Amino acid sequence: MKILITGANGQLGQELQHLLTERQVEYTATGSKELDITDAVQVEKYFAHNKPQVVYHCAAYTAVDKAEDEGKEANLKVNALGTEIIAKACEKYGAALVYISTDYVFDGTRKAGEYLPDDPKGPRNEYGRAKLLGEETVQKYCSKYYLVRTAWVYGKWGHNFVYTMLNLAKTHDKLTVVSDQVGRPTWTRTLAEFVTYLVDGKKPYGVYQCSNDGQCSWYEFAKEILRDEDVMVLPVTSEQYPTAAFRPHYSVMQLSKKTGFVFPKWQDALHQFMDSIEDK
Ligand SMILES: NC(=O)c1ccc[n+]([C@@H]2O[C@H](COP(=O)([O-])OP(=O)(O)OC[C@H]3O[C@@H](n4cnc5c(N)ncnc54)[C@H](OP(=O)(O)O)[C@@H]3O)[C@@H](O)[C@H]2O)c1
């Protein structure tokens, strides 16, 4: 099976490469320098020449706050147009597409319970709107797709909340973290295992949701990250910590457990991750 990973330098792209290497599975992984997904001519040439059969599409514009202003164009270009180009190429060359989306496609304020895959969408920020356009494009142009929504992603390779907290704890005695936004953290390892589980297990094409099990606020997440550090973590409200992009107050997505995949609890995943970076 010929596998292509886009977004090779990103958090998930790198995790997938390590996972497949560990399993001795061959793949090709491309960063934006090798394959710019917004360049239709380049993508067509790549697919015509390499004919991938499975595409783990991990390339994305992920600067959520910048996407509100200076990154608005790049956000749309990469997340909507780039995904459309990849979706059309997958269809043309018969490849299965794994598209990674986000909880930000939902409104994040109106629901008390978990978001189901087919719940009405209502993104409240530019990134969420562009990723939703990406979802629509995948569903419109591609017949063999796994659309996998995730949230609060962290992993060994890249910038993320866990590294930010650990770094801040080195220089601060006290940290304030928002406590009125609740979600589900996702270790890239869990996400990489889940998407390969879908593909390798030939699960039905469609929409899936993947995070670690349980739920927490960013404040609770920070407390767990820093439980062995000598730093005080204090809760603040979103109002006290304004950001350019709107953040949902409750965006817990129902996990796709019916697939048979076991989603590790977020605390277990976090500590396994932290053990794995200890000698990094
Ligand atoms: N991070 C989160 O918290 C989060 C939450 C929900 C969903 N997601 C989704 O999960 C997926 C993986 O996220 P991540 O955290 O791994 O992202 P990431 O670390 O920001 O990596 C994204 C990668 O996309 C690549 N890219 C950007 N523009 C490109 C282009 N025009 N052509 C080719 N590659 C391009 C970049 O590659 P270069 O470095 O080579 O330029 C970058 O390494 C994305 O679909 C994201 O939307 C992430």
Short mmCIF file of N, CA and C and ligand atoms in Angstrom, two decimals, residues 7 9-13 31-33 35-38 58-60 62 78 100-102 127 131 150-153, ligand 1:
data_model
loop_
_atom_site.label_atom_id
_atom_site.label_comp_id
_atom_site.label_asym_id
_atom_site.label_seq_id
_atom_site.Cartn_x
_atom_site.Cartn_y
_atom_site.Cartn_z
N GLY A 7 2.07 17.36 5.49
CA GLY A 7 2.32 18.00 6.79
C GLY A 7 3.36 17.24 7.58
N ASN A 9 6.21 17.85 8.68
CA ASN A 9 6.96 18.51 9.77
C ASN A 9 6.08 18.89 10.95
N GLY A 10 4.81 18.62 10.86
CA GLY A 10 3.89 19.01 11.93
C GLY A 10 3.84 17.99 13.04
N GLN A 11 3.08 18.29 14.07
CA GLN A 11 2.97 17.41 15.25
C GLN A 11 2.47 16.02 14.86
N LEU A 12 1.34 15.97 14.14
CA LEU A 12 0.77 14.67 13.81
C LEU A 12 1.56 14.00 12.69
N GLY A 13 1.99 14.80 11.72
CA GLY A 13 2.78 14.25 10.62
C GLY A 13 4.00 13.51 11.13
N GLY A 31 6.66 17.77 3.41
CA GLY A 31 6.41 19.07 4.03
C GLY A 31 6.03 20.04 2.92
N SER A 32 5.82 21.31 3.29
CA SER A 32 5.37 22.28 2.27
C SER A 32 6.43 22.51 1.19
N LYS A 33 7.71 22.28 1.53
CA LYS A 33 8.77 22.49 0.53
C LYS A 33 8.72 21.42 -0.55
N LEU A 35 5.97 19.39 -1.20
CA LEU A 35 4.64 19.35 -1.83
C LEU A 35 3.76 20.42 -1.19
N ASP A 36 3.59 21.53 -1.94
CA ASP A 36 2.72 22.60 -1.47
C ASP A 36 1.29 22.24 -1.84
N ILE A 37 0.49 21.93 -0.85
CA ILE A 37 -0.87 21.43 -1.14
C ILE A 37 -1.78 22.48 -1.77
N THR A 38 -1.35 23.74 -1.75
CA THR A 38 -2.19 24.78 -2.37
C THR A 38 -1.85 24.97 -3.85
N CYS A 58 -2.25 15.65 6.88
CA CYS A 58 -2.00 16.32 8.17
C CYS A 58 -1.58 17.78 7.99
N ALA A 59 -1.38 18.20 6.73
CA ALA A 59 -0.97 19.59 6.50
C ALA A 59 -2.14 20.52 6.80
N ALA A 60 -1.84 21.60 7.49
CA ALA A 60 -2.91 22.55 7.83
C ALA A 60 -2.29 23.87 8.26
N THR A 62 -2.52 26.16 11.30
CA THR A 62 -3.06 25.92 12.65
C THR A 62 -2.88 27.10 13.62
N VAL A 78 -4.82 27.29 2.77
CA VAL A 78 -4.30 25.96 3.13
C VAL A 78 -5.45 25.02 3.56
N ILE A 100 -7.93 15.47 8.74
CA ILE A 100 -8.03 15.76 10.17
C ILE A 100 -8.73 17.11 10.35
N SER A 101 -9.83 17.09 11.10
CA SER A 101 -10.54 18.33 11.35
C SER A 101 -10.58 18.64 12.85
N THR A 102 -11.44 19.54 13.23
CA THR A 102 -11.35 20.12 14.57
C THR A 102 -12.70 20.27 15.25
N TYR A 127 -10.46 29.96 11.76
CA TYR A 127 -9.85 28.63 11.61
C TYR A 127 -10.95 27.56 11.51
N LYS A 131 -11.66 25.13 8.35
CA LYS A 131 -11.60 23.67 8.49
C LYS A 131 -12.94 23.04 8.11
N THR A 150 -10.56 16.20 15.80
CA THR A 150 -9.82 16.07 17.04
C THR A 150 -9.73 17.44 17.72
N ALA A 151 -9.05 17.52 18.85
CA ALA A 151 -9.00 18.77 19.61
C ALA A 151 -7.79 18.79 20.54
N TRP A 152 -7.35 19.97 20.90
CA TRP A 152 -6.31 20.17 21.93
C TRP A 152 -5.12 19.20 21.72
N VAL A 153 -4.54 19.26 20.55
CA VAL A 153 -3.51 18.29 20.17
C VAL A 153 -2.13 18.66 20.76
N1 LIG B 1 -2.98 21.43 16.94
C1 LIG B 1 -4.22 21.30 17.42
O1 LIG B 1 -4.49 21.57 18.60
C2 LIG B 1 -5.31 20.77 16.52
C3 LIG B 1 -6.63 20.73 17.02
C4 LIG B 1 -7.63 20.22 16.19
C5 LIG B 1 -7.32 19.77 14.93
N2 LIG B 1 -6.05 19.86 14.46
C6 LIG B 1 -5.78 19.40 13.10
O2 LIG B 1 -4.88 18.30 13.19
C7 LIG B 1 -4.04 18.26 12.03
C8 LIG B 1 -2.58 18.18 12.45
O3 LIG B 1 -2.29 19.32 13.25
P1 LIG B 1 -0.82 19.59 13.82
O4 LIG B 1 -0.96 20.12 15.19
O5 LIG B 1 0.02 18.40 13.55
O6 LIG B 1 -0.39 20.77 12.86
P2 LIG B 1 1.04 21.52 12.78
O7 LIG B 1 1.97 20.98 13.79
O8 LIG B 1 0.75 22.98 12.77
O9 LIG B 1 1.57 21.06 11.34
C9 LIG B 1 0.94 21.46 10.18
C10 LIG B 1 1.92 21.31 9.05
O10 LIG B 1 1.21 21.72 7.86
C11 LIG B 1 2.18 22.09 6.95
N3 LIG B 1 1.67 23.01 5.92
C12 LIG B 1 1.19 24.26 6.10
N4 LIG B 1 0.90 24.80 4.90
C13 LIG B 1 1.21 23.87 3.96
C14 LIG B 1 1.14 23.82 2.54
N5 LIG B 1 0.70 24.88 1.84
N6 LIG B 1 1.56 22.71 1.90
C15 LIG B 1 2.01 21.64 2.60
N7 LIG B 1 2.11 21.62 3.95
C16 LIG B 1 1.71 22.73 4.61
C17 LIG B 1 3.31 22.75 7.72
O11 LIG B 1 4.42 22.25 7.03
P3 LIG B 1 5.89 22.95 6.87
O12 LIG B 1 6.42 23.00 8.25
O13 LIG B 1 6.59 21.98 5.99
O14 LIG B 1 5.67 24.30 6.24
C18 LIG B 1 3.15 22.19 9.14
O15 LIG B 1 4.28 21.43 9.53
C19 LIG B 1 -4.40 19.52 11.23
O16 LIG B 1 -5.34 19.18 10.23
C20 LIG B 1 -5.07 20.42 12.24
O17 LIG B 1 -5.99 21.33 11.65
C21 LIG B 1 -5.03 20.33 15.23
#
